[in-house]
PDB file of C-alpha atoms in Angstrom:
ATOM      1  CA  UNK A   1    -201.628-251.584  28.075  1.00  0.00           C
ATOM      2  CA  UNK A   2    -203.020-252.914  24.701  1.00  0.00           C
ATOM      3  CA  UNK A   3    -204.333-256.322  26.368  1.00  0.00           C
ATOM      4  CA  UNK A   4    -206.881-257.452  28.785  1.00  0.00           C
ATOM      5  CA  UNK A   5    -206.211-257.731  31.830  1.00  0.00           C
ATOM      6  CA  UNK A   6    -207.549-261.394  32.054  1.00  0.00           C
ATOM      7  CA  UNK A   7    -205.358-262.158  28.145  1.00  0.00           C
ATOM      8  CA  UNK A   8    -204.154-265.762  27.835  1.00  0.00           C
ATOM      9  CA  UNK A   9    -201.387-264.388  26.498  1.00  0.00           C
ATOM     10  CA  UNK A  10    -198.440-263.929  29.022  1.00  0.00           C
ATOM     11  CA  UNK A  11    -197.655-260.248  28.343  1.00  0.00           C
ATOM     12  CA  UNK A  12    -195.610-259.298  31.090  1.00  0.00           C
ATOM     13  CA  UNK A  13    -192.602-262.032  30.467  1.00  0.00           C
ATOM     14  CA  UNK A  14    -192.563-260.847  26.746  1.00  0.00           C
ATOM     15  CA  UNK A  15    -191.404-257.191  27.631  1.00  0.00           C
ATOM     16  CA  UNK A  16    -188.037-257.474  28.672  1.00  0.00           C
ATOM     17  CA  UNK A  17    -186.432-259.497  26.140  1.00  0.00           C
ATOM     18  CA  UNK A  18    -188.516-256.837  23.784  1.00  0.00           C
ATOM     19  CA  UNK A  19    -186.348-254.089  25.315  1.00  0.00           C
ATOM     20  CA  UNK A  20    -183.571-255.570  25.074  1.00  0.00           C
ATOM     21  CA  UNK A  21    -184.072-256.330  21.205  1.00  0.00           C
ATOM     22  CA  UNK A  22    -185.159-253.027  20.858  1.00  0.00           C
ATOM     23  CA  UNK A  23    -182.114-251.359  21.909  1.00  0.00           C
ATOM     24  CA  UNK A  24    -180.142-253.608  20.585  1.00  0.00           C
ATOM     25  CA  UNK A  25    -181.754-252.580  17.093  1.00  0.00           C
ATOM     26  CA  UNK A  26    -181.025-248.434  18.064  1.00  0.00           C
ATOM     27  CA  UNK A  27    -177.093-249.078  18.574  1.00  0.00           C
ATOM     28  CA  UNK A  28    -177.173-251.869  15.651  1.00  0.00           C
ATOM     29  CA  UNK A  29    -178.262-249.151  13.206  1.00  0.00           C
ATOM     30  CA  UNK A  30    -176.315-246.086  13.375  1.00  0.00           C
ATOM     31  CA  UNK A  31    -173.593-248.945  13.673  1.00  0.00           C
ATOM     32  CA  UNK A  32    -173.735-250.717  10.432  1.00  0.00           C
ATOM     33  CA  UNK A  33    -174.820-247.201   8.664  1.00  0.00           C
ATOM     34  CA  UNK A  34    -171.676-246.024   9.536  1.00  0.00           C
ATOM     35  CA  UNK A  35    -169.579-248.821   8.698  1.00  0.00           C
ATOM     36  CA  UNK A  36    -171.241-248.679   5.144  1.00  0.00           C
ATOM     37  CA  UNK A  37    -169.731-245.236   5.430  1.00  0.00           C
ATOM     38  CA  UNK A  38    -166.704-246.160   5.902  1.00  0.00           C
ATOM     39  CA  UNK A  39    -164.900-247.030   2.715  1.00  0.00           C
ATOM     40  CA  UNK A  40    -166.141-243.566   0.841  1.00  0.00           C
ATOM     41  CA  UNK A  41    -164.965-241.724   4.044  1.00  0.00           C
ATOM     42  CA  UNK A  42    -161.577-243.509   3.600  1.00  0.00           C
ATOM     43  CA  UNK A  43    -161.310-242.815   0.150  1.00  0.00           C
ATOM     44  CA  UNK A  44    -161.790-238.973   0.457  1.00  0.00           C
ATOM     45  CA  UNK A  45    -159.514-239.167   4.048  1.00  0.00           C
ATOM     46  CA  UNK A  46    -156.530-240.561   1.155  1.00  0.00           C
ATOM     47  CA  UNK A  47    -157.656-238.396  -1.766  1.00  0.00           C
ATOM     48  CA  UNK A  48    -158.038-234.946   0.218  1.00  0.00           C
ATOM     49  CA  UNK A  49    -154.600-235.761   1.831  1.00  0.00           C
ATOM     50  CA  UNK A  50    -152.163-234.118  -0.421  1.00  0.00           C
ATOM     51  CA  UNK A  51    -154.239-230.673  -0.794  1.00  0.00           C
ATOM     52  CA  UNK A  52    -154.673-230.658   2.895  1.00  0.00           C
ATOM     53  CA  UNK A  53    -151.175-231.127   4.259  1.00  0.00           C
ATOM     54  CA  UNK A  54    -150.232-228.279   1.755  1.00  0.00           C
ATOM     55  CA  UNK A  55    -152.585-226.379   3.167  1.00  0.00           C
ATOM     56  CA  UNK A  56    -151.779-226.991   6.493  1.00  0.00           C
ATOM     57  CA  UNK A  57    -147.994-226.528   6.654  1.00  0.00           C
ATOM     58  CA  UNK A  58    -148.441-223.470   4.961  1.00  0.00           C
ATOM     59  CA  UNK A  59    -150.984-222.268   7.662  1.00  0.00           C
ATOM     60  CA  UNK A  60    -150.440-224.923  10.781  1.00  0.00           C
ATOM     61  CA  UNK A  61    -152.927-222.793  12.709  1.00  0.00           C
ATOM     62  CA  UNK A  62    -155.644-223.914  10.274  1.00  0.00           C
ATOM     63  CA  UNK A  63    -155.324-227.703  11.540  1.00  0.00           C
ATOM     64  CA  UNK A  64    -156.873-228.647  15.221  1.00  0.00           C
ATOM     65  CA  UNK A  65    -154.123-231.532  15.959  1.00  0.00           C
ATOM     66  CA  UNK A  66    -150.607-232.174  14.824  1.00  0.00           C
ATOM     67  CA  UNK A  67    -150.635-233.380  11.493  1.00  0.00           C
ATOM     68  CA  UNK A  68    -149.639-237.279  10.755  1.00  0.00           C
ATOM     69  CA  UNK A  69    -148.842-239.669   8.051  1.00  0.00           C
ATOM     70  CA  UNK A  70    -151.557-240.524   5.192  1.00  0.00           C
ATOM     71  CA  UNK A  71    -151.349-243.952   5.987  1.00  0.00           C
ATOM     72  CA  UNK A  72    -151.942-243.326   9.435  1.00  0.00           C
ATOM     73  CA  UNK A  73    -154.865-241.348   8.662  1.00  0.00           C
ATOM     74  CA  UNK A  74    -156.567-243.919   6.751  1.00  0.00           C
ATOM     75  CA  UNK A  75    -155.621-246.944   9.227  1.00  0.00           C
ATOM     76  CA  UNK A  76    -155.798-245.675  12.172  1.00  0.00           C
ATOM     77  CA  UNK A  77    -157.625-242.364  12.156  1.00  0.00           C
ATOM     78  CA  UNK A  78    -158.567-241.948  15.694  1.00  0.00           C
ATOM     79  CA  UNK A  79    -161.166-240.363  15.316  1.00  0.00           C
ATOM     80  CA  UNK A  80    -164.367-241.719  13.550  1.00  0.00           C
ATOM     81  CA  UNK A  81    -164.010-241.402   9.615  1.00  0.00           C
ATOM     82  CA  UNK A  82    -166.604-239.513   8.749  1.00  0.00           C
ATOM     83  CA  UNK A  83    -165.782-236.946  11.518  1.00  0.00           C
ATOM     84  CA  UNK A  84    -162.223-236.596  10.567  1.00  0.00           C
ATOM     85  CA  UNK A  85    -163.507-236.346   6.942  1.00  0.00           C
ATOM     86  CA  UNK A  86    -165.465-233.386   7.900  1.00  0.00           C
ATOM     87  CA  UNK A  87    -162.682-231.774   9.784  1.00  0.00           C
ATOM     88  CA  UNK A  88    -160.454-232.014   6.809  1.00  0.00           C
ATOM     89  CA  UNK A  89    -162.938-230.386   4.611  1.00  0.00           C
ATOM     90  CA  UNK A  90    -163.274-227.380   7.071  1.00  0.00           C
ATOM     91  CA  UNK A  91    -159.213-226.963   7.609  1.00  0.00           C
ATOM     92  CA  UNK A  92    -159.100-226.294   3.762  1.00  0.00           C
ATOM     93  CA  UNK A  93    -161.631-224.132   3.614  1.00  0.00           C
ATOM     94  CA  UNK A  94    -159.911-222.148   6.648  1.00  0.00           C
ATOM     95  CA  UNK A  95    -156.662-222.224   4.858  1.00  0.00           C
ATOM     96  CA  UNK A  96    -157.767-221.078   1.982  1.00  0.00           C
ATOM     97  CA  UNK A  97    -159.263-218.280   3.097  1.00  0.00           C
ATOM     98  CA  UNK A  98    -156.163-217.301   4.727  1.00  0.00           C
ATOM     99  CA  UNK A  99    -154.409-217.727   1.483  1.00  0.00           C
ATOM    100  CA  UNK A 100    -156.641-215.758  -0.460  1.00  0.00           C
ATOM    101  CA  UNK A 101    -155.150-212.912   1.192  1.00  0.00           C
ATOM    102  CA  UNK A 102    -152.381-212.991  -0.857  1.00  0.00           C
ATOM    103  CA  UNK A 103    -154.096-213.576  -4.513  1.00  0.00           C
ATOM    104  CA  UNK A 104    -154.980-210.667  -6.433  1.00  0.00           C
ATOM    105  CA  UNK A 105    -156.837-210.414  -9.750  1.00  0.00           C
ATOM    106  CA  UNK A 106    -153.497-210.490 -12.007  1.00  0.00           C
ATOM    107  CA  UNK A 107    -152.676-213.824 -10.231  1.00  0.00           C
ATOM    108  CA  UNK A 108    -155.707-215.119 -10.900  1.00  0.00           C
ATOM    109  CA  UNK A 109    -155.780-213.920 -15.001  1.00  0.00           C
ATOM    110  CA  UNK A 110    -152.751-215.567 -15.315  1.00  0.00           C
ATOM    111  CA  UNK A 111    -153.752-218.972 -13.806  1.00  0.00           C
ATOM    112  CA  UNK A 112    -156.812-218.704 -16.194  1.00  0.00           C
ATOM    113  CA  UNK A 113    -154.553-218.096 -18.961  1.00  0.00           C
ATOM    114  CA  UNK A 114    -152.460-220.820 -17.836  1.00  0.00           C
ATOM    115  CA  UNK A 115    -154.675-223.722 -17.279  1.00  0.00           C
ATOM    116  CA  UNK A 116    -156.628-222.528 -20.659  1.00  0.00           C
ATOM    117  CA  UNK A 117    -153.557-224.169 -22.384  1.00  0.00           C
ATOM    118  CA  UNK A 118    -154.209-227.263 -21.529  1.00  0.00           C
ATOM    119  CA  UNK A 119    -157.875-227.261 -23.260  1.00  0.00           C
ATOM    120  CA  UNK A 120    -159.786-228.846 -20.163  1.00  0.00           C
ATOM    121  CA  UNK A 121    -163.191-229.172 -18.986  1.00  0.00           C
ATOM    122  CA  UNK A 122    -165.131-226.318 -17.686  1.00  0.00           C
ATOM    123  CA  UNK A 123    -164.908-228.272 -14.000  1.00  0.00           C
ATOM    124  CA  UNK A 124    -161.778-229.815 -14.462  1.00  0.00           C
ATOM    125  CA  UNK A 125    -160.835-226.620 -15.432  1.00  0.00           C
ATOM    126  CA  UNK A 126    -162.102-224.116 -12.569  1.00  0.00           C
ATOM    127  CA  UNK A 127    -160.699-227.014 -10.049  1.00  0.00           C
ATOM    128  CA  UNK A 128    -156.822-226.555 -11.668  1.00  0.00           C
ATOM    129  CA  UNK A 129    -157.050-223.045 -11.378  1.00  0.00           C
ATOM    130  CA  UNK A 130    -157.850-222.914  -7.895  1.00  0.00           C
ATOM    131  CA  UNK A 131    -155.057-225.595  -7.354  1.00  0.00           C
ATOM    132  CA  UNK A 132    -152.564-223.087  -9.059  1.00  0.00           C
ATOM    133  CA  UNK A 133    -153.911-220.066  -6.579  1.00  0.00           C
ATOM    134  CA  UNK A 134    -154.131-222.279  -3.282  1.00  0.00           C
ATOM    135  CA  UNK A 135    -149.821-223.377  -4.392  1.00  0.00           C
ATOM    136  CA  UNK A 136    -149.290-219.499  -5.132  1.00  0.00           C
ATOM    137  CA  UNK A 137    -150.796-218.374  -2.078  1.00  0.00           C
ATOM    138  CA  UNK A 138    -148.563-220.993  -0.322  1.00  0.00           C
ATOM    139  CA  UNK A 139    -145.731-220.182  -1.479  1.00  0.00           C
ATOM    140  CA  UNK A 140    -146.443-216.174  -0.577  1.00  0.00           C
ATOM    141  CA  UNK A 141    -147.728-216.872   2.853  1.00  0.00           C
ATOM    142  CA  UNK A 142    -144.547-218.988   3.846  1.00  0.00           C
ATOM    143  CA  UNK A 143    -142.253-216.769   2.180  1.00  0.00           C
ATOM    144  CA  UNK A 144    -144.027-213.479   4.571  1.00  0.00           C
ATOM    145  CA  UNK A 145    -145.891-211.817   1.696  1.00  0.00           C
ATOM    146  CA  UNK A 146    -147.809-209.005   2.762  1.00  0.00           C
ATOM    147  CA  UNK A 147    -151.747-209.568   2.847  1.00  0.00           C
ATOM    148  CA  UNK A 148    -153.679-207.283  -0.009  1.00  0.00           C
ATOM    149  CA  UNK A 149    -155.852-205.086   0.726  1.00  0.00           C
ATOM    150  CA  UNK A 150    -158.277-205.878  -1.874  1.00  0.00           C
ATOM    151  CA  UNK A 151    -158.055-209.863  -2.181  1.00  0.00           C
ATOM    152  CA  UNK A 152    -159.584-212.192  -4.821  1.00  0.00           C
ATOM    153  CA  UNK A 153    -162.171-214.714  -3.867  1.00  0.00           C
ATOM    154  CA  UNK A 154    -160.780-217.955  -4.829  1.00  0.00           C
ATOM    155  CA  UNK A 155    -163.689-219.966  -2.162  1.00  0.00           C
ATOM    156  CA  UNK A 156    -165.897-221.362  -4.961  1.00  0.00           C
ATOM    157  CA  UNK A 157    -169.161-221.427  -5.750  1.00  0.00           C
ATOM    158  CA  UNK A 158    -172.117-221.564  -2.674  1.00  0.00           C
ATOM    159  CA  UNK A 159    -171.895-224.929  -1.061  1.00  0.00           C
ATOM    160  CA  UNK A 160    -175.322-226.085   0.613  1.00  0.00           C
ATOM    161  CA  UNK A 161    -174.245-229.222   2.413  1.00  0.00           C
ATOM    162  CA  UNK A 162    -171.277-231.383   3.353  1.00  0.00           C
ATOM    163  CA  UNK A 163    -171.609-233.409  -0.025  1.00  0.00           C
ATOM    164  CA  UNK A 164    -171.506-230.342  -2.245  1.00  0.00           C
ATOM    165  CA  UNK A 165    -168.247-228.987  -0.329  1.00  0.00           C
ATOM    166  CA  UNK A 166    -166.675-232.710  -0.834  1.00  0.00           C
ATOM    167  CA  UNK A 167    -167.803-232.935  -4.238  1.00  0.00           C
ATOM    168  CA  UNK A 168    -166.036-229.742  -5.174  1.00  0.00           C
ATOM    169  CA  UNK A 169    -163.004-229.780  -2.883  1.00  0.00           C
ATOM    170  CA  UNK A 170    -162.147-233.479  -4.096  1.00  0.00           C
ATOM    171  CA  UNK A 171    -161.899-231.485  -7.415  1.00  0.00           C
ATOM    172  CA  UNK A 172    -159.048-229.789  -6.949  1.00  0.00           C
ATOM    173  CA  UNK A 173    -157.300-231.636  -4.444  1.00  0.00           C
ATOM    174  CA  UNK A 174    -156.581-233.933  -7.788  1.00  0.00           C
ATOM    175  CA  UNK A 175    -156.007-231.141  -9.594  1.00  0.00           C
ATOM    176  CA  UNK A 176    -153.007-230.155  -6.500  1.00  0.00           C
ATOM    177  CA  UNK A 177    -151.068-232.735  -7.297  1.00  0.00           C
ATOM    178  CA  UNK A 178    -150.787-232.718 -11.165  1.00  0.00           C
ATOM    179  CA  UNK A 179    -147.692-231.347 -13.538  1.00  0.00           C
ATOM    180  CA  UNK A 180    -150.075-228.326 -14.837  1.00  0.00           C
ATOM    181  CA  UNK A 181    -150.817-226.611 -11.196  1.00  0.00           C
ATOM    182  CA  UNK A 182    -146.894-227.420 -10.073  1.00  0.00           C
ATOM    183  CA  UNK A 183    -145.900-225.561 -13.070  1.00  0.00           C
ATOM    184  CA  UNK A 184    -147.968-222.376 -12.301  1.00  0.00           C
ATOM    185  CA  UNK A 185    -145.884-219.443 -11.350  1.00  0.00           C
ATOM    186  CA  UNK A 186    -147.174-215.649 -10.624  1.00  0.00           C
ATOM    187  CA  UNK A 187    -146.284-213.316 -13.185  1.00  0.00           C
ATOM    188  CA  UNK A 188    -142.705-211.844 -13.234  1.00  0.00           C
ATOM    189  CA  UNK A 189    -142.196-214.654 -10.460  1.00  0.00           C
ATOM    190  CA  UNK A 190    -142.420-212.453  -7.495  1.00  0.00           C
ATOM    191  CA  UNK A 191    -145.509-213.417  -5.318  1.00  0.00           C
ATOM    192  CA  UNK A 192    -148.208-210.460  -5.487  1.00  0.00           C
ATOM    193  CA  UNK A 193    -148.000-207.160  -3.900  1.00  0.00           C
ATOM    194  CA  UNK A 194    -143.946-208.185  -3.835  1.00  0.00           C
ATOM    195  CA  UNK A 195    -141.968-205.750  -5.781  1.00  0.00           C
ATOM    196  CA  UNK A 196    -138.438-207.059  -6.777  1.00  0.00           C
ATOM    197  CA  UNK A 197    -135.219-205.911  -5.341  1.00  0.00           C
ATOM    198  CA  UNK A 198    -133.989-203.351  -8.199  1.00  0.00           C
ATOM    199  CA  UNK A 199    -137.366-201.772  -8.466  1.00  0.00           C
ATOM    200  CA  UNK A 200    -137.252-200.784  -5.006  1.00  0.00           C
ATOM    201  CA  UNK A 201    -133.609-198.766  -5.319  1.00  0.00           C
ATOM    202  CA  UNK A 202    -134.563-196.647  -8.118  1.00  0.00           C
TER     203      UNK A 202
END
């Protein structure tokens, strides 16, 4: 098209091997992009692991496929990384706000008052609370607590894109795992909305 049509330059012969580089170069891309992916995907995959499989055996119908071992995740995903990434990220967020059901503002006071012992940072901080209210909603979800009627939002701040809602998820997933948030227990330990036993005969 760009040539004369009496060029000494062979054109014509040129254009395959052009087409081929050329789509070569479109799968190459994404390709290699993705494999530079890779590694940070694995590292969340491994890092989100604990949170999520708490999550998910307290509310199975949060997860899409049968859950599997965290080495098994990392090695041999199935899926690609990033994608399975992503699909952890949105089966805690769906867990959670089934969980939230059973949090009420006195639960979340006393995880306040709890974590504010330990003197943290303001992130570190908000991201060990919600770690104490995602294992106390676990624990009152498997153990048939009734849902509030007037539940406490425990679902963070806005989140604007997928690296935002890793960012702060990553947060307390660490935080899920430490002595601090396994030592949190809801007031009077009965789950909220519960009342004990002897209260309910007199």
């Amino acid at each position: 098209m760009f040539t004369p049509a009496d060029s000494a330059v062979p054109v014509v012969p040129l254009l395959p091997p052009l087409g081929c580089l050329l789509t070569a170069t479109a799968v190459l891309v994404p390709t290699l992009a993705a494999a530079g992916r890779a590694p940070a995907d694995t590292r969340t995959i491994w890092r989100l692991w604990p949170l999520w499989r708490g999550l998910i055996d307290a509310v199975p119908k949060a997860v899409l496929n049968s859950p599997r071992c965290r080495l098994c995740e990392v090695l041999r995903p199935g899926f690609p990384r990033q994608f399975l990434m992503y699909r952890k990220l949105i089966e805690i967020r769906d867990a959670i706000l089934v969980l939230r059901r059973h949090i009420d503002t006195t639960t979340a006071q006393a995880a306040r008052s709890h974590v504010a012992t330990a003197e943290l940072s303001e992130p570190l901080g908000e991201a060990t609370v919600l770690a104490c209210l995602v294992r106390e909603g676990c624990r009152a979800h498997v153990s048939g607590g009734p849902e509030l009627p007037q539940p406490y939002e425990i679902v963070g701040p806005p989140i604007d894109n997928l690296g935002q809602e890793k960012a702060f998820l990553l947060r307390p997933a660490a935080a899920y795992e430490r002595p601090l948030a396994r030592a949190f227990r809801t007031p009077g330990d009965h789950f909220p909305g519960r009342h004990d036993a002897g209260a309910e005969r007199h």
